[in-house]
Tab-separated table of C-alpha atoms in Angstrom:
chain	number	residue	atom	x	y	z
A	1	MET	CA	-6.261	-27.027	1.925
A	2	ARG	CA	-3.346	-26.517	-0.407
A	3	ASN	CA	-0.289	-25.013	1.233
A	4	PRO	CA	0.035	-21.389	0.015
A	5	LYS	CA	3.765	-21.924	-0.475
A	6	ASP	CA	2.902	-24.477	-3.164
A	7	ARG	CA	1.370	-21.638	-5.198
A	8	ILE	CA	4.521	-19.519	-5.166
A	9	ASN	CA	6.281	-19.178	-8.516
A	10	THR	CA	10.005	-18.970	-7.819
A	11	LYS	CA	10.972	-18.753	-11.498
A	12	THR	CA	9.681	-15.245	-12.176
A	13	ALA	CA	10.123	-12.086	-10.136
A	14	HIS	CA	7.207	-10.831	-8.066
A	15	SER	CA	6.614	-7.230	-6.995
A	16	ALA	CA	6.109	-8.090	-3.289
A	17	ARG	CA	9.350	-10.086	-3.155
A	18	VAL	CA	11.317	-7.441	-5.084
A	19	TYR	CA	10.020	-4.862	-2.604
A	20	ASP	CA	11.061	-7.142	0.254
A	21	TYR	CA	14.540	-7.600	-1.202
A	22	ILE	CA	15.189	-3.908	-1.803
A	23	LEU	CA	14.045	-3.064	1.729
A	24	GLY	CA	16.429	-5.643	3.176
A	25	GLY	CA	13.948	-8.428	3.918
A	26	LYS	CA	14.517	-12.187	3.687
A	27	ASP	CA	11.448	-13.471	1.828
A	28	HIS	CA	12.628	-13.483	-1.762
A	29	TYR	CA	14.363	-15.658	-4.353
A	30	PRO	CA	17.356	-15.228	-6.717
A	31	VAL	CA	15.065	-14.098	-9.537
A	32	ASP	CA	13.785	-11.267	-7.317
A	33	VAL	CA	17.331	-10.270	-6.400
A	34	GLU	CA	18.235	-10.106	-10.083
A	35	ALA	CA	15.209	-7.948	-10.884
A	36	GLY	CA	15.744	-5.685	-7.879
A	37	ASP	CA	19.422	-5.160	-8.684
A	38	ALA	CA	18.533	-4.258	-12.279
A	39	MET	CA	15.983	-1.714	-11.089
A	40	CYS	CA	18.433	-0.154	-8.655
A	41	ARG	CA	21.015	0.171	-11.427
A	42	HIS	CA	18.458	2.155	-13.389
A	43	TRP	CA	17.572	4.296	-10.364
A	44	PRO	CA	19.849	4.065	-7.309
A	45	ALA	CA	17.318	6.024	-5.242
A	46	LEU	CA	14.766	3.204	-5.456
A	47	PRO	CA	15.382	1.955	-1.873
A	48	VAL	CA	14.882	5.498	-0.524
A	49	HIS	CA	11.666	5.803	-2.520
A	50	MET	CA	10.332	2.482	-1.214
A	51	ARG	CA	11.182	3.281	2.400
A	52	GLU	CA	9.433	6.644	2.178
A	53	ASN	CA	6.331	5.024	0.712
A	54	ARG	CA	6.111	2.725	3.731
A	55	ARG	CA	6.803	5.561	6.148
A	56	PHE	CA	3.886	7.453	4.637
A	57	MET	CA	1.663	4.505	5.539
A	58	HIS	CA	2.894	4.662	9.130
A	59	ARG	CA	2.272	8.417	9.416
A	60	ALA	CA	-1.133	8.240	7.736
A	61	GLY	CA	-2.176	5.423	10.065
A	62	ARG	CA	-1.036	7.362	13.128
A	63	PHE	CA	-2.771	10.503	11.876
A	64	LEU	CA	-6.073	8.710	11.368
A	65	ALA	CA	-5.866	6.988	14.749
A	66	ARG	CA	-4.651	9.962	16.775
A	67	GLU	CA	-6.123	12.988	15.003
A	68	ARG	CA	-9.340	11.569	13.525
A	69	GLY	CA	-10.204	8.849	16.015
A	70	ILE	CA	-10.324	6.014	13.467
A	71	GLU	CA	-10.311	2.641	15.210
A	72	GLN	CA	-10.824	0.251	12.292
A	73	PHE	CA	-8.810	-0.105	9.107
A	74	LEU	CA	-8.962	-1.954	5.796
A	75	ASP	CA	-5.468	-2.398	4.302
A	76	ILE	CA	-5.622	-3.336	0.598
A	77	GLY	CA	-2.608	-4.882	-1.117
A	78	THR	CA	-0.880	-5.444	2.191
A	79	GLY	CA	2.331	-6.999	0.887
A	80	LEU	CA	4.778	-9.004	2.943
A	81	PRO	CA	4.694	-8.411	6.688
A	82	THR	CA	7.362	-5.847	7.574
A	83	SER	CA	7.394	-4.536	11.135
A	84	PRO	CA	5.944	-2.218	12.102
A	85	ASN	CA	2.793	-3.296	10.303
A	86	LEU	CA	-0.328	-1.146	10.274
A	87	HIS	CA	-1.923	-2.787	13.318
A	88	GLU	CA	1.262	-2.279	15.330
A	89	VAL	CA	1.239	1.414	14.449
A	90	VAL	CA	-2.410	2.156	15.191
A	91	GLN	CA	-2.688	-0.121	18.237
A	92	GLU	CA	0.092	1.847	19.899
A	93	ILE	CA	-2.428	4.708	19.922
A	94	THR	CA	-5.687	2.778	20.291
A	95	PRO	CA	-5.048	-0.800	21.440
A	96	ALA	CA	-8.642	-1.817	20.630
A	97	SER	CA	-8.239	-1.024	16.923
A	98	HIS	CA	-9.347	-3.596	14.353
A	99	VAL	CA	-7.366	-4.111	11.135
A	100	VAL	CA	-8.340	-6.250	8.143
A	101	TYR	CA	-5.478	-6.987	5.752
A	102	VAL	CA	-6.162	-7.974	2.133
A	103	ASP	CA	-3.872	-9.506	-0.475
A	104	ASN	CA	-4.041	-12.354	-2.976
A	105	ASP	CA	-0.352	-13.145	-3.170
A	106	PRO	CA	0.511	-16.676	-1.985
A	107	ILE	CA	3.812	-15.556	-0.468
A	108	VAL	CA	1.955	-12.949	1.599
A	109	LEU	CA	-0.561	-15.568	2.669
A	110	ALA	CA	2.274	-17.890	3.668
A	111	HIS	CA	3.595	-15.236	6.062
A	112	ALA	CA	0.248	-13.772	7.142
A	113	ARG	CA	0.555	-15.020	10.726
A	114	ALA	CA	2.848	-12.078	11.391
A	115	LEU	CA	-0.107	-9.823	10.560
A	116	LEU	CA	-2.350	-11.491	13.130
A	117	ASN	CA	-0.345	-10.758	16.269
A	118	SER	CA	-2.814	-8.177	17.534
A	119	ALA	CA	-2.837	-6.369	20.834
A	120	PRO	CA	-5.132	-8.301	23.227
A	121	GLU	CA	-7.691	-5.483	23.226
A	122	GLY	CA	-7.884	-5.301	19.420
A	123	ALA	CA	-8.171	-7.702	16.500
A	124	THR	CA	-6.619	-8.376	13.106
A	125	ALA	CA	-7.583	-10.627	10.208
A	126	TYR	CA	-6.188	-11.527	6.804
A	127	VAL	CA	-8.362	-11.940	3.697
A	128	ASP	CA	-6.920	-13.850	0.744
A	129	ALA	CA	-8.798	-11.955	-1.987
A	130	ASP	CA	-8.242	-9.970	-5.178
A	131	MET	CA	-8.585	-6.209	-4.690
A	132	GLN	CA	-10.049	-6.041	-8.194
A	133	ASP	CA	-13.037	-7.973	-6.839
A	134	PRO	CA	-14.090	-5.692	-3.947
A	135	GLU	CA	-17.198	-7.723	-3.205
A	136	SER	CA	-15.032	-10.742	-2.334
A	137	ILE	CA	-13.484	-8.544	0.345
A	138	THR	CA	-16.583	-6.885	1.755
A	139	GLN	CA	-18.513	-10.150	1.805
A	140	SER	CA	-15.747	-12.099	3.515
A	141	PRO	CA	-16.362	-13.413	7.051
A	142	GLN	CA	-13.281	-11.557	8.292
A	143	PHE	CA	-14.512	-8.196	6.992
A	144	ARG	CA	-17.981	-8.721	8.438
A	145	ALA	CA	-16.640	-9.860	11.802
A	146	LEU	CA	-14.094	-7.111	12.405
A	147	LEU	CA	-15.422	-3.964	10.707
A	148	ASP	CA	-18.527	-2.193	11.963
A	149	LEU	CA	-19.967	-0.223	9.032
A	150	ASP	CA	-21.878	2.021	11.404
A	151	GLU	CA	-18.490	3.531	12.294
A	152	PRO	CA	-15.863	5.139	9.999
A	153	VAL	CA	-13.112	3.028	8.451
A	154	GLY	CA	-9.612	3.959	7.334
A	155	LEU	CA	-9.101	2.521	3.835
A	156	MET	CA	-5.374	2.145	3.062
A	157	ILE	CA	-4.293	1.595	-0.559
A	158	ILE	CA	-0.521	1.906	-0.347
A	159	GLY	CA	2.001	1.168	-3.108
A	160	ILE	CA	-0.385	-0.784	-5.317
A	161	MET	CA	-2.245	1.573	-7.678
A	162	HIS	CA	0.638	1.742	-10.157
A	163	PHE	CA	-0.071	-1.925	-10.902
A	164	ILE	CA	-3.748	-1.188	-11.705
A	165	ARG	CA	-4.239	-0.011	-15.281
A	166	PRO	CA	-6.988	2.339	-16.441
A	167	PRO	CA	-9.878	2.401	-17.006
A	168	ALA	CA	-10.466	0.049	-14.049
A	169	ASP	CA	-8.442	2.091	-11.562
A	170	ARG	CA	-10.856	4.861	-10.522
A	171	GLU	CA	-13.833	2.526	-10.565
A	172	LEU	CA	-11.952	0.157	-8.293
A	173	VAL	CA	-11.289	2.880	-5.706
A	174	ARG	CA	-14.948	3.940	-5.893
A	175	ARG	CA	-16.155	0.374	-5.318
A	176	LEU	CA	-13.844	-0.068	-2.331
A	177	LEU	CA	-15.088	3.186	-0.775
A	178	GLU	CA	-18.756	2.685	-1.589
A	179	PRO	CA	-19.725	0.387	1.333
A	180	LEU	CA	-17.804	2.471	3.880
A	181	PRO	CA	-19.808	5.013	5.903
A	182	SER	CA	-19.576	8.777	5.815
A	183	GLY	CA	-16.602	9.965	7.839
A	184	SER	CA	-14.361	7.170	6.568
A	185	TYR	CA	-10.953	8.046	5.140
A	186	LEU	CA	-8.892	7.007	2.141
A	187	ALA	CA	-5.088	6.999	2.432
A	188	MET	CA	-3.429	6.204	-0.882
A	189	THR	CA	-0.098	6.422	-2.669
A	190	ILE	CA	0.193	6.739	-6.442
A	191	GLY	CA	3.335	6.169	-8.524
A	192	THR	CA	4.609	9.046	-10.666
A	193	GLY	CA	7.423	9.899	-13.028
A	194	ASP	CA	7.090	13.638	-12.458
A	195	PHE	CA	10.333	14.101	-10.509
A	196	ALA	CA	12.842	11.730	-12.142
A	197	PRO	CA	11.170	10.852	-15.444
A	198	GLU	CA	14.113	9.175	-17.153
A	199	GLU	CA	15.225	7.042	-14.212
A	200	VAL	CA	11.734	6.086	-13.077
A	201	GLY	CA	10.752	5.406	-16.673
A	202	ARG	CA	13.593	2.890	-16.930
A	203	VAL	CA	12.433	1.221	-13.697
A	204	ALA	CA	8.929	0.951	-15.175
A	205	GLU	CA	10.401	-0.624	-18.308
A	206	GLU	CA	12.246	-3.154	-16.131
A	207	TYR	CA	9.019	-4.027	-14.325
A	208	GLU	CA	7.415	-4.527	-17.744
A	209	ARG	CA	10.254	-6.837	-18.804
A	210	GLN	CA	9.687	-8.816	-15.617
A	211	ASN	CA	5.998	-9.191	-16.533
A	212	MET	CA	4.891	-6.667	-13.899
A	213	PRO	CA	3.419	-3.829	-15.989
A	214	MET	CA	2.907	-0.554	-14.158
A	215	VAL	CA	1.349	2.837	-14.810
A	216	LEU	CA	2.908	6.145	-13.748
A	217	ARG	CA	0.584	9.119	-13.247
A	218	ASP	CA	1.119	12.889	-13.239
A	219	HIS	CA	-0.149	15.130	-10.443
A	220	ALA	CA	-3.440	16.014	-12.110
A	221	THR	CA	-4.248	12.342	-12.633
A	222	ALA	CA	-3.269	11.469	-9.072
A	223	LEU	CA	-5.494	14.282	-7.794
A	224	SER	CA	-8.447	12.948	-9.775
A	225	PHE	CA	-8.528	9.756	-7.692
A	226	PHE	CA	-9.795	11.888	-4.795
A	227	ASP	CA	-12.673	13.548	-6.654
A	228	GLY	CA	-15.686	13.846	-4.359
A	229	LEU	CA	-13.582	13.446	-1.218
A	230	GLU	CA	-12.363	16.083	1.241
A	231	LEU	CA	-8.572	16.213	1.081
A	232	VAL	CA	-6.623	16.624	4.290
A	233	ASP	CA	-3.922	19.315	4.077
A	234	PRO	CA	-1.432	19.393	2.398
A	235	GLY	CA	-3.413	17.516	-0.260
A	236	VAL	CA	-1.822	15.322	-2.916
A	237	ILE	CA	1.920	15.676	-2.458
A	238	GLN	CA	5.093	13.591	-2.612
A	239	VAL	CA	4.928	11.075	0.207
A	240	HIS	CA	7.959	12.382	2.106
A	241	LYS	CA	6.324	15.824	2.345
A	242	TRP	CA	3.052	14.650	3.877
A	243	TRP	CA	3.280	15.492	7.594
A	244	PRO	CA	7.056	14.821	7.518
A	245	GLU	CA	9.215	13.921	10.470
A	246	ALA	CA	12.441	15.757	11.212
A	247	ASP	CA	14.746	13.196	9.597
A	248	GLN	CA	12.869	13.418	6.294
A	249	LEU	CA	13.735	17.041	5.630
A	250	GLY	CA	16.885	15.992	3.754
A	251	VAL	CA	15.106	13.621	1.357
A	252	LEU	CA	15.447	14.810	-2.244
A	253	ASP	CA	12.341	15.284	-4.362
A	254	SER	CA	14.137	13.539	-7.218
A	255	ASP	CA	14.455	10.411	-5.059
A	256	ILE	CA	10.689	10.015	-4.596
A	257	ALA	CA	8.304	8.760	-7.285
A	258	MET	CA	5.118	8.513	-5.258
A	259	TYR	CA	2.301	10.917	-4.492
A	260	GLY	CA	0.353	10.407	-1.309
A	261	ALA	CA	-2.769	11.857	0.249
A	262	VAL	CA	-5.429	11.304	2.881
A	263	ALA	CA	-9.040	12.288	2.230
A	264	ARG	CA	-12.390	12.066	4.060
A	265	LYS	CA	-15.531	10.564	2.588
A	266	PRO	CA	-18.346	13.111	3.099
């Protein structure tokens, strides 16, 4: 099998590596540093925004495990392993939890072993698949082995929807939810320019220049992704305001360009 590192393009910036660089990781290249620095010049709050997006994932995972008893998760668009990963968060609460990670980025695949260090009682797996082909995920051996579709699943779509352009976006979420049983949950974050339109707009333009086109959505559009689902309070809100921890109370709204929500499938 071809080494996944052989598929990595080090001549153009990649969203996962830019994210890694801005968050202080080590799995990136000079082209990603250049792109990340340009984005931060446009909007110095970008690192705060990215950290809060990831913290939302942690809180949503804990909420689903602790408050709703979810013991199996499907994490779409996983990105580079950055501890704590989802399985580390939920297995602290329920060690027997199962987590299936999905991404189709060769650099993520090259580092996927860090996602497979499960608690002995639980299990994790990584699926190298395109989220825009949901059937390749749900028909994968890893999905079938780890997720019991007679029990609810926590579907996590974090920090990826702004790279999915309409009209495919809502249909994609529907297709990912469709095979999951009643009582499953969707946790999702959605990029927006509602709170710092000029600065975030310039970041979006920089992504476009780097051949990473993105779509920003207003609150009404973000809300529409949850049509037919039962939103958990406080609904669709900036990620730092969803069940915040004490040290998040000082985060400025203007520093966050992401809505987040958790909703139940009836």
